[in-house]
């Protein structure tokens, strides 16, 4: 845009805002003639200002022609205010400046006193139209000298904002060697390396010299100060070499960069730092308590993992302390990385087993064996299953092979042995559990709802979902904001196999075994979906029966149409049993359990979107799985006689013999009254076809105790409220502890609240960011938490304020929740 065009634009702006334009132009360079101005500005009165016509112009403009627009042109410089006869008019009108610097001050909206010295000091910077264009986009209005220089630096490195932290990150991303950095070369050419390092050094509290690889020096300081913030000790050599007068600023920079999309570069810098400065050796000389909060180096997690393994190996593990530590580390930066996370998950379950081991000493004291299993014993199977699931997927199995071998030996030779011995004793005594029997499921749980309510009921039957896996699913469902989950153990029918378990969950009066048609419910075959649908529709006409996957694969509109008017929906899920019952895939049993839990969680999500308000999840039977090769002494002779059905753990039929290591059930112990039932005792397997590691059909609680989850969709609970529990909200130190109070207890009505908290001044974050979940239960005194924040070191005026900003974290992102104002009084601040 040329000079006249800019003048025309200026006049137009004045007209648009003030109805008329009065524009002064002092042009000592006489860049344009009066005639040219009159020609170009046809509808504007152009007057030349002289020493003799000031009063005449004032009368004409203000009295004679008060609505017309004027350009007052002078070919001399603007006089001093006290000598300017038209100063009052100049103050309420506007001035047009036509020299390059003056025009740029208007474009950039910066004062002449800031811009002109910079143009003289850094002429090469202003030689580029592209740099001036980028500068105009990011320069703050009415910028002072510092922010102007910051904006120049940002322009050169192509930062989107004039933020020193962004500028420094871009410089460090390009490399640490001065001679290799193109950005530093551009700064040297178009600005000043010395001034850049001075600004950066002052911000981070460190002295940077051009002849001493300043970027490398800066990175050393940043990484060390991030480490030092949470370390319980100081390394003297490091403290001397990489001291900073603004340690919190340095730590915050690393924290923010680790959250940025280009953090992989910083990760490599950190790993190299760790190697070059022998961080492992330094930390190895310290107690674990002195570095367990450090989140700077991955070797911290490696050392913690090695320490836990060593303690497990030597049986010196501090169980509660280590479980708590692992839970904390899993939320840290390096602890949440896949490989380290996998090791932590595996170790957590190993330590959990150590915690649970004493439970088996009391199993003989429990009145009802299955009831005891459903209260506590199941946790051992759950912990071992999860341990082996994680362990078998580790990239570095060798670290935990000895631990895995020991735990497997204990699990199979101690835990399962003692469990089976107790079960043998009880079976021989004619044991019948007090738990609700599986065959009472429909009459006890489903029929009353059908008779008294209009609620649509969904029943998901997951083949071989044993109780401990169901409990894990229940724990996940409990956390849903719009649902309520409860779980009870249920005693599966003997023998614990699919045909009988599926039949037991249908409405029936009696269950009989038929040589050709399988298990009959009141003389009706229960094989296949069609037969089950027929039985269910005899009780409730509006019933649908299908495979769970079929429903989940449907479009919402298709599912709605299928379920329209239906009162009862039976859904069958088969993932665990499908893999476990095959000798080729039985070793994947624990992986199948993991997948089944995910499948069922997704199913509840999908059914909830279909407005399902009542969902029952249960199983036909559980299973027992052993990793070790089954020895010959665990294999017993197959049952002989008129065998109608059998597997490795049972046989049904007539005139059956009872091989050593097995037992014939009494009529009270099985719902099948027209056949004999022989089951293997202990961990025995009959010498028949099928896999040896994955088994069911017997009476061990892993096989016979199944989950009954009752999930109800409820109105979404309100997140608990939190408040800052401080009377005097005054900051006197760069490290400040803030007390929070959770106002409600966690109940069906109130759910947890996940928050992100930090201190701000305006839009600038001035502290570390803390993520926290408020999910406390108990009395008022039990619902307090204290959080430490580290403020960046800068000059805060006594009495100025900042705000603690709290945002609620949801699946959709962050939502503003609460702001609390704090007064800054850091005249006595100590760090």
PDB file of C-alpha atoms in Angstrom, residues 553-800:
ATOM      1  CA  UNK A 553     -22.679 -55.349  15.606  1.00  0.00           C
ATOM      2  CA  UNK A 554     -26.097 -53.910  14.779  1.00  0.00           C
ATOM      3  CA  UNK A 555     -26.725 -50.281  13.984  1.00  0.00           C
ATOM      4  CA  UNK A 556     -28.630 -48.426  16.700  1.00  0.00           C
ATOM      5  CA  UNK A 557     -31.744 -48.242  14.527  1.00  0.00           C
ATOM      6  CA  UNK A 558     -31.622 -51.993  13.831  1.00  0.00           C
ATOM      7  CA  UNK A 559     -31.177 -52.801  17.515  1.00  0.00           C
ATOM      8  CA  UNK A 560     -34.044 -50.493  18.476  1.00  0.00           C
ATOM      9  CA  UNK A 561     -36.331 -52.184  15.974  1.00  0.00           C
ATOM     10  CA  UNK A 562     -35.345 -55.675  17.150  1.00  0.00           C
ATOM     11  CA  UNK A 563     -35.860 -54.844  20.821  1.00  0.00           C
ATOM     12  CA  UNK A 564     -39.050 -52.847  20.370  1.00  0.00           C
ATOM     13  CA  UNK A 565     -41.627 -54.087  22.840  1.00  0.00           C
ATOM     14  CA  UNK A 566     -39.319 -56.727  24.311  1.00  0.00           C
ATOM     15  CA  UNK A 567     -39.342 -57.209  28.071  1.00  0.00           C
ATOM     16  CA  UNK A 568     -36.591 -59.798  28.431  1.00  0.00           C
ATOM     17  CA  UNK A 569     -33.388 -60.173  26.407  1.00  0.00           C
ATOM     18  CA  UNK A 570     -30.937 -63.060  26.922  1.00  0.00           C
ATOM     19  CA  UNK A 571     -27.501 -62.432  25.400  1.00  0.00           C
ATOM     20  CA  UNK A 572     -24.813 -65.108  25.131  1.00  0.00           C
ATOM     21  CA  UNK A 573     -21.099 -64.278  25.155  1.00  0.00           C
ATOM     22  CA  UNK A 574     -18.447 -66.926  24.547  1.00  0.00           C
ATOM     23  CA  UNK A 575     -14.815 -65.867  24.513  1.00  0.00           C
ATOM     24  CA  UNK A 576     -13.087 -67.471  27.508  1.00  0.00           C
ATOM     25  CA  UNK A 577     -14.518 -70.964  27.041  1.00  0.00           C
ATOM     26  CA  UNK A 578     -14.033 -70.844  23.267  1.00  0.00           C
ATOM     27  CA  UNK A 579     -10.258 -70.437  23.696  1.00  0.00           C
ATOM     28  CA  UNK A 580      -9.809 -72.391  26.904  1.00  0.00           C
ATOM     29  CA  UNK A 581     -11.607 -75.545  25.799  1.00  0.00           C
ATOM     30  CA  UNK A 582      -9.212 -75.999  22.879  1.00  0.00           C
ATOM     31  CA  UNK A 583      -5.887 -77.678  23.644  1.00  0.00           C
ATOM     32  CA  UNK A 584      -4.295 -75.507  20.953  1.00  0.00           C
ATOM     33  CA  UNK A 585      -5.306 -72.186  22.507  1.00  0.00           C
ATOM     34  CA  UNK A 586      -5.786 -72.940  26.212  1.00  0.00           C
ATOM     35  CA  UNK A 587      -2.515 -71.188  27.096  1.00  0.00           C
ATOM     36  CA  UNK A 588      -4.214 -67.946  26.050  1.00  0.00           C
ATOM     37  CA  UNK A 589      -6.860 -68.344  28.760  1.00  0.00           C
ATOM     38  CA  UNK A 590      -5.785 -65.349  30.834  1.00  0.00           C
ATOM     39  CA  UNK A 591      -5.629 -63.163  27.731  1.00  0.00           C
ATOM     40  CA  UNK A 592      -9.144 -64.336  26.892  1.00  0.00           C
ATOM     41  CA  UNK A 593     -10.339 -63.267  30.364  1.00  0.00           C
ATOM     42  CA  UNK A 594      -8.828 -59.820  29.851  1.00  0.00           C
ATOM     43  CA  UNK A 595     -10.589 -59.510  26.489  1.00  0.00           C
ATOM     44  CA  UNK A 596     -13.883 -60.794  27.890  1.00  0.00           C
ATOM     45  CA  UNK A 597     -13.891 -58.101  30.576  1.00  0.00           C
ATOM     46  CA  UNK A 598     -13.346 -55.462  27.893  1.00  0.00           C
ATOM     47  CA  UNK A 599     -16.108 -56.990  25.747  1.00  0.00           C
ATOM     48  CA  UNK A 600     -18.576 -56.908  28.619  1.00  0.00           C
ATOM     49  CA  UNK A 601     -17.641 -53.372  29.601  1.00  0.00           C
ATOM     50  CA  UNK A 602     -18.307 -52.277  26.018  1.00  0.00           C
ATOM     51  CA  UNK A 603     -21.579 -54.235  26.046  1.00  0.00           C
ATOM     52  CA  UNK A 604     -22.810 -52.310  29.088  1.00  0.00           C
ATOM     53  CA  UNK A 605     -21.844 -49.045  27.357  1.00  0.00           C
ATOM     54  CA  UNK A 606     -23.773 -50.021  24.239  1.00  0.00           C
ATOM     55  CA  UNK A 607     -26.824 -51.337  26.095  1.00  0.00           C
ATOM     56  CA  UNK A 608     -26.912 -48.165  28.183  1.00  0.00           C
ATOM     57  CA  UNK A 609     -27.101 -46.155  24.964  1.00  0.00           C
ATOM     58  CA  UNK A 610     -30.051 -48.382  24.027  1.00  0.00           C
ATOM     59  CA  UNK A 611     -31.706 -47.186  27.262  1.00  0.00           C
ATOM     60  CA  UNK A 612     -31.165 -50.458  29.159  1.00  0.00           C
ATOM     61  CA  UNK A 613     -31.936 -49.810  32.819  1.00  0.00           C
ATOM     62  CA  UNK A 614     -31.358 -53.284  34.281  1.00  0.00           C
ATOM     63  CA  UNK A 615     -28.536 -55.584  33.191  1.00  0.00           C
ATOM     64  CA  UNK A 616     -27.613 -58.867  34.851  1.00  0.00           C
ATOM     65  CA  UNK A 617     -24.233 -60.410  34.039  1.00  0.00           C
ATOM     66  CA  UNK A 618     -23.451 -63.950  35.075  1.00  0.00           C
ATOM     67  CA  UNK A 619     -21.832 -67.188  33.863  1.00  0.00           C
ATOM     68  CA  UNK A 620     -22.623 -70.860  33.328  1.00  0.00           C
ATOM     69  CA  UNK A 621     -19.457 -71.949  35.195  1.00  0.00           C
ATOM     70  CA  UNK A 622     -15.934 -70.807  36.036  1.00  0.00           C
ATOM     71  CA  UNK A 623     -12.643 -72.525  35.321  1.00  0.00           C
ATOM     72  CA  UNK A 624      -9.351 -73.643  36.792  1.00  0.00           C
ATOM     73  CA  UNK A 625      -6.159 -72.906  34.901  1.00  0.00           C
ATOM     74  CA  UNK A 626      -2.619 -74.113  35.634  1.00  0.00           C
ATOM     75  CA  UNK A 627       0.447 -72.967  33.755  1.00  0.00           C
ATOM     76  CA  UNK A 628       2.618 -75.870  34.790  1.00  0.00           C
ATOM     77  CA  UNK A 629       2.695 -79.100  32.827  1.00  0.00           C
ATOM     78  CA  UNK A 630       0.248 -81.504  34.454  1.00  0.00           C
ATOM     79  CA  UNK A 631       2.077 -84.459  35.966  1.00  0.00           C
ATOM     80  CA  UNK A 632       0.930 -88.049  35.531  1.00  0.00           C
ATOM     81  CA  UNK A 633      -0.090 -88.284  39.177  1.00  0.00           C
ATOM     82  CA  UNK A 634      -2.702 -85.634  38.453  1.00  0.00           C
ATOM     83  CA  UNK A 635      -4.313 -87.818  35.786  1.00  0.00           C
ATOM     84  CA  UNK A 636      -6.727 -90.486  36.971  1.00  0.00           C
ATOM     85  CA  UNK A 637      -8.500 -93.319  35.215  1.00  0.00           C
ATOM     86  CA  UNK A 638     -11.499 -92.386  33.100  1.00  0.00           C
ATOM     87  CA  UNK A 639     -14.965 -93.159  34.416  1.00  0.00           C
ATOM     88  CA  UNK A 640     -16.456 -96.364  33.017  1.00  0.00           C
ATOM     89  CA  UNK A 641     -20.101 -97.325  32.621  1.00  0.00           C
ATOM     90  CA  UNK A 642     -22.975 -95.889  30.554  1.00  0.00           C
ATOM     91  CA  UNK A 643     -21.401 -92.433  30.147  1.00  0.00           C
ATOM     92  CA  UNK A 644     -23.749 -89.853  28.628  1.00  0.00           C
ATOM     93  CA  UNK A 645     -21.454 -86.798  28.842  1.00  0.00           C
ATOM     94  CA  UNK A 646     -18.018 -86.086  30.286  1.00  0.00           C
ATOM     95  CA  UNK A 647     -14.875 -83.962  30.231  1.00  0.00           C
ATOM     96  CA  UNK A 648     -11.593 -83.964  32.111  1.00  0.00           C
ATOM     97  CA  UNK A 649     -13.359 -83.215  35.415  1.00  0.00           C
ATOM     98  CA  UNK A 650     -16.681 -85.116  35.395  1.00  0.00           C
ATOM     99  CA  UNK A 651     -18.858 -87.793  33.894  1.00  0.00           C
ATOM    100  CA  UNK A 652     -22.649 -88.291  33.968  1.00  0.00           C
ATOM    101  CA  UNK A 653     -24.544 -91.448  33.122  1.00  0.00           C
ATOM    102  CA  UNK A 654     -25.641 -94.741  34.645  1.00  0.00           C
ATOM    103  CA  UNK A 655     -23.837 -97.535  36.418  1.00  0.00           C
ATOM    104  CA  UNK A 656     -20.686 -95.402  36.699  1.00  0.00           C
ATOM    105  CA  UNK A 657     -17.628 -96.601  38.542  1.00  0.00           C
ATOM    106  CA  UNK A 658     -15.743 -94.230  40.852  1.00  0.00           C
ATOM    107  CA  UNK A 659     -12.002 -94.249  40.051  1.00  0.00           C
ATOM    108  CA  UNK A 660      -9.551 -93.449  42.825  1.00  0.00           C
ATOM    109  CA  UNK A 661      -9.240 -89.670  43.106  1.00  0.00           C
ATOM    110  CA  UNK A 662     -12.909 -89.021  42.270  1.00  0.00           C
ATOM    111  CA  UNK A 663     -16.242 -88.885  44.093  1.00  0.00           C
ATOM    112  CA  UNK A 664     -19.876 -89.709  43.283  1.00  0.00           C
ATOM    113  CA  UNK A 665     -22.237 -86.866  44.205  1.00  0.00           C
ATOM    114  CA  UNK A 666     -25.338 -87.299  46.366  1.00  0.00           C
ATOM    115  CA  UNK A 667     -28.789 -86.291  45.104  1.00  0.00           C
ATOM    116  CA  UNK A 668     -28.603 -83.105  47.229  1.00  0.00           C
ATOM    117  CA  UNK A 669     -25.403 -81.975  45.521  1.00  0.00           C
ATOM    118  CA  UNK A 670     -26.628 -81.892  41.913  1.00  0.00           C
ATOM    119  CA  UNK A 671     -29.883 -80.824  40.250  1.00  0.00           C
ATOM    120  CA  UNK A 672     -29.661 -83.807  37.873  1.00  0.00           C
ATOM    121  CA  UNK A 673     -31.782 -86.497  39.509  1.00  0.00           C
ATOM    122  CA  UNK A 674     -31.998 -89.026  36.679  1.00  0.00           C
ATOM    123  CA  UNK A 675     -28.268 -89.735  36.302  1.00  0.00           C
ATOM    124  CA  UNK A 676     -25.232 -90.460  38.390  1.00  0.00           C
ATOM    125  CA  UNK A 677     -22.554 -87.753  38.600  1.00  0.00           C
ATOM    126  CA  UNK A 678     -18.889 -88.538  39.225  1.00  0.00           C
ATOM    127  CA  UNK A 679     -16.450 -85.661  39.657  1.00  0.00           C
ATOM    128  CA  UNK A 680     -12.663 -85.579  39.934  1.00  0.00           C
ATOM    129  CA  UNK A 681     -11.415 -84.558  43.363  1.00  0.00           C
ATOM    130  CA  UNK A 682      -8.586 -82.098  44.076  1.00  0.00           C
ATOM    131  CA  UNK A 683      -6.871 -80.992  40.852  1.00  0.00           C
ATOM    132  CA  UNK A 684      -7.243 -84.376  39.160  1.00  0.00           C
ATOM    133  CA  UNK A 685      -8.073 -84.841  35.485  1.00  0.00           C
ATOM    134  CA  UNK A 686      -9.642 -87.919  34.002  1.00  0.00           C
ATOM    135  CA  UNK A 687      -7.656 -89.555  31.227  1.00  0.00           C
ATOM    136  CA  UNK A 688     -10.007 -88.495  28.454  1.00  0.00           C
ATOM    137  CA  UNK A 689      -9.841 -86.038  25.557  1.00  0.00           C
ATOM    138  CA  UNK A 690      -9.466 -82.245  25.881  1.00  0.00           C
ATOM    139  CA  UNK A 691      -6.956 -79.789  27.278  1.00  0.00           C
ATOM    140  CA  UNK A 692      -5.186 -80.305  30.574  1.00  0.00           C
ATOM    141  CA  UNK A 693      -4.459 -76.731  31.697  1.00  0.00           C
ATOM    142  CA  UNK A 694      -7.928 -75.156  31.302  1.00  0.00           C
ATOM    143  CA  UNK A 695     -10.507 -77.283  33.099  1.00  0.00           C
ATOM    144  CA  UNK A 696     -13.974 -77.064  34.622  1.00  0.00           C
ATOM    145  CA  UNK A 697     -16.661 -79.475  35.653  1.00  0.00           C
ATOM    146  CA  UNK A 698     -15.421 -79.977  39.185  1.00  0.00           C
ATOM    147  CA  UNK A 699     -16.289 -78.476  42.553  1.00  0.00           C
ATOM    148  CA  UNK A 700     -13.350 -76.150  43.263  1.00  0.00           C
ATOM    149  CA  UNK A 701     -14.586 -72.588  43.891  1.00  0.00           C
ATOM    150  CA  UNK A 702     -12.754 -71.348  40.780  1.00  0.00           C
ATOM    151  CA  UNK A 703     -15.055 -73.645  38.772  1.00  0.00           C
ATOM    152  CA  UNK A 704     -18.217 -73.448  40.834  1.00  0.00           C
ATOM    153  CA  UNK A 705     -18.505 -69.895  42.198  1.00  0.00           C
ATOM    154  CA  UNK A 706     -19.837 -67.601  39.465  1.00  0.00           C
ATOM    155  CA  UNK A 707     -20.580 -63.861  39.557  1.00  0.00           C
ATOM    156  CA  UNK A 708     -24.040 -62.357  39.600  1.00  0.00           C
ATOM    157  CA  UNK A 709     -23.682 -58.691  38.680  1.00  0.00           C
ATOM    158  CA  UNK A 710     -26.749 -56.494  38.920  1.00  0.00           C
ATOM    159  CA  UNK A 711     -26.134 -53.274  36.986  1.00  0.00           C
ATOM    160  CA  UNK A 712     -28.726 -50.513  37.073  1.00  0.00           C
ATOM    161  CA  UNK A 713     -28.656 -47.373  35.000  1.00  0.00           C
ATOM    162  CA  UNK A 714     -29.437 -44.432  37.239  1.00  0.00           C
ATOM    163  CA  UNK A 715     -29.596 -40.693  36.889  1.00  0.00           C
ATOM    164  CA  UNK A 716     -26.091 -39.353  36.542  1.00  0.00           C
ATOM    165  CA  UNK A 717     -24.711 -38.448  39.934  1.00  0.00           C
ATOM    166  CA  UNK A 718     -23.359 -34.997  40.623  1.00  0.00           C
ATOM    167  CA  UNK A 719     -19.580 -34.687  41.021  1.00  0.00           C
ATOM    168  CA  UNK A 720     -18.618 -33.822  44.576  1.00  0.00           C
ATOM    169  CA  UNK A 721     -17.892 -30.193  45.355  1.00  0.00           C
ATOM    170  CA  UNK A 722     -14.500 -29.114  46.617  1.00  0.00           C
ATOM    171  CA  UNK A 723     -13.437 -25.974  48.409  1.00  0.00           C
ATOM    172  CA  UNK A 724     -10.169 -24.316  49.333  1.00  0.00           C
ATOM    173  CA  UNK A 725     -10.006 -24.859  53.078  1.00  0.00           C
ATOM    174  CA  UNK A 726      -7.873 -21.828  53.988  1.00  0.00           C
ATOM    175  CA  UNK A 727      -8.967 -18.760  55.908  1.00  0.00           C
ATOM    176  CA  UNK A 728      -5.983 -16.618  54.898  1.00  0.00           C
ATOM    177  CA  UNK A 729      -5.318 -17.016  51.183  1.00  0.00           C
ATOM    178  CA  UNK A 730      -1.922 -15.341  51.257  1.00  0.00           C
ATOM    179  CA  UNK A 731       1.180 -16.545  49.412  1.00  0.00           C
ATOM    180  CA  UNK A 732       4.368 -15.841  51.369  1.00  0.00           C
ATOM    181  CA  UNK A 733       6.619 -18.445  49.750  1.00  0.00           C
ATOM    182  CA  UNK A 734       7.408 -19.745  46.289  1.00  0.00           C
ATOM    183  CA  UNK A 735       6.346 -23.182  47.563  1.00  0.00           C
ATOM    184  CA  UNK A 736       2.797 -23.069  48.863  1.00  0.00           C
ATOM    185  CA  UNK A 737       0.649 -25.800  50.397  1.00  0.00           C
ATOM    186  CA  UNK A 738      -3.080 -25.484  49.735  1.00  0.00           C
ATOM    187  CA  UNK A 739      -5.682 -27.407  51.731  1.00  0.00           C
ATOM    188  CA  UNK A 740      -8.791 -28.695  49.973  1.00  0.00           C
ATOM    189  CA  UNK A 741     -12.001 -30.013  51.461  1.00  0.00           C
ATOM    190  CA  UNK A 742     -14.331 -32.433  49.665  1.00  0.00           C
ATOM    191  CA  UNK A 743     -17.791 -31.342  50.710  1.00  0.00           C
ATOM    192  CA  UNK A 744     -19.789 -34.522  50.026  1.00  0.00           C
ATOM    193  CA  UNK A 745     -19.156 -38.204  50.538  1.00  0.00           C
ATOM    194  CA  UNK A 746     -18.935 -40.516  47.514  1.00  0.00           C
ATOM    195  CA  UNK A 747     -22.390 -42.122  47.177  1.00  0.00           C
ATOM    196  CA  UNK A 748     -24.890 -42.993  44.443  1.00  0.00           C
ATOM    197  CA  UNK A 749     -25.854 -39.326  44.419  1.00  0.00           C
ATOM    198  CA  UNK A 750     -22.322 -37.886  44.412  1.00  0.00           C
ATOM    199  CA  UNK A 751     -19.538 -39.155  42.187  1.00  0.00           C
ATOM    200  CA  UNK A 752     -15.832 -38.366  42.120  1.00  0.00           C
ATOM    201  CA  UNK A 753     -14.451 -35.184  40.592  1.00  0.00           C
ATOM    202  CA  UNK A 754     -11.199 -35.152  38.644  1.00  0.00           C
ATOM    203  CA  UNK A 755      -9.567 -31.723  38.560  1.00  0.00           C
ATOM    204  CA  UNK A 756      -6.612 -29.907  37.066  1.00  0.00           C
ATOM    205  CA  UNK A 757      -5.241 -27.088  39.226  1.00  0.00           C
ATOM    206  CA  UNK A 758      -2.639 -24.353  38.816  1.00  0.00           C
ATOM    207  CA  UNK A 759      -1.976 -20.719  39.775  1.00  0.00           C
ATOM    208  CA  UNK A 760      -2.415 -18.041  37.114  1.00  0.00           C
ATOM    209  CA  UNK A 761      -1.913 -14.333  36.616  1.00  0.00           C
ATOM    210  CA  UNK A 762      -4.176 -13.410  33.762  1.00  0.00           C
ATOM    211  CA  UNK A 763      -3.627 -16.131  31.172  1.00  0.00           C
ATOM    212  CA  UNK A 764      -0.064 -16.874  32.292  1.00  0.00           C
ATOM    213  CA  UNK A 765       0.391 -20.025  34.341  1.00  0.00           C
ATOM    214  CA  UNK A 766       2.806 -19.281  37.186  1.00  0.00           C
ATOM    215  CA  UNK A 767       2.932 -22.661  38.924  1.00  0.00           C
ATOM    216  CA  UNK A 768       3.138 -26.361  38.296  1.00  0.00           C
ATOM    217  CA  UNK A 769      -0.062 -28.102  37.247  1.00  0.00           C
ATOM    218  CA  UNK A 770      -1.578 -30.741  39.527  1.00  0.00           C
ATOM    219  CA  UNK A 771      -4.133 -33.375  38.463  1.00  0.00           C
ATOM    220  CA  UNK A 772      -6.093 -34.937  41.285  1.00  0.00           C
ATOM    221  CA  UNK A 773      -9.175 -37.103  41.796  1.00  0.00           C
ATOM    222  CA  UNK A 774     -11.423 -36.272  44.748  1.00  0.00           C
ATOM    223  CA  UNK A 775     -13.067 -39.599  45.605  1.00  0.00           C
ATOM    224  CA  UNK A 776     -12.858 -39.648  49.387  1.00  0.00           C
ATOM    225  CA  UNK A 777     -15.263 -41.401  51.726  1.00  0.00           C
ATOM    226  CA  UNK A 778     -15.673 -40.974  55.443  1.00  0.00           C
ATOM    227  CA  UNK A 779     -16.320 -38.319  58.057  1.00  0.00           C
ATOM    228  CA  UNK A 780     -15.697 -34.621  57.431  1.00  0.00           C
ATOM    229  CA  UNK A 781     -12.217 -34.826  58.918  1.00  0.00           C
ATOM    230  CA  UNK A 782     -11.346 -37.639  56.496  1.00  0.00           C
ATOM    231  CA  UNK A 783     -12.149 -35.617  53.390  1.00  0.00           C
ATOM    232  CA  UNK A 784      -9.245 -33.164  53.441  1.00  0.00           C
ATOM    233  CA  UNK A 785      -6.295 -33.147  51.037  1.00  0.00           C
ATOM    234  CA  UNK A 786      -3.213 -30.979  50.861  1.00  0.00           C
ATOM    235  CA  UNK A 787      -1.461 -30.111  47.607  1.00  0.00           C
ATOM    236  CA  UNK A 788       1.885 -28.366  47.107  1.00  0.00           C
ATOM    237  CA  UNK A 789       2.354 -25.837  44.304  1.00  0.00           C
ATOM    238  CA  UNK A 790       5.637 -24.265  43.179  1.00  0.00           C
ATOM    239  CA  UNK A 791       5.380 -20.688  41.916  1.00  0.00           C
ATOM    240  CA  UNK A 792       7.784 -19.482  39.268  1.00  0.00           C
ATOM    241  CA  UNK A 793      10.356 -17.056  40.614  1.00  0.00           C
ATOM    242  CA  UNK A 794       9.725 -13.572  39.326  1.00  0.00           C
ATOM    243  CA  UNK A 795       9.088 -10.191  40.869  1.00  0.00           C
ATOM    244  CA  UNK A 796       5.613 -10.000  42.388  1.00  0.00           C
ATOM    245  CA  UNK A 797       4.511  -6.655  43.743  1.00  0.00           C
ATOM    246  CA  UNK A 798       3.533  -6.781  47.391  1.00  0.00           C
ATOM    247  CA  UNK A 799      -0.239  -7.027  47.554  1.00  0.00           C
ATOM    248  CA  UNK A 800      -0.877  -8.008  43.936  1.00  0.00           C
TER     249      UNK A 800
END
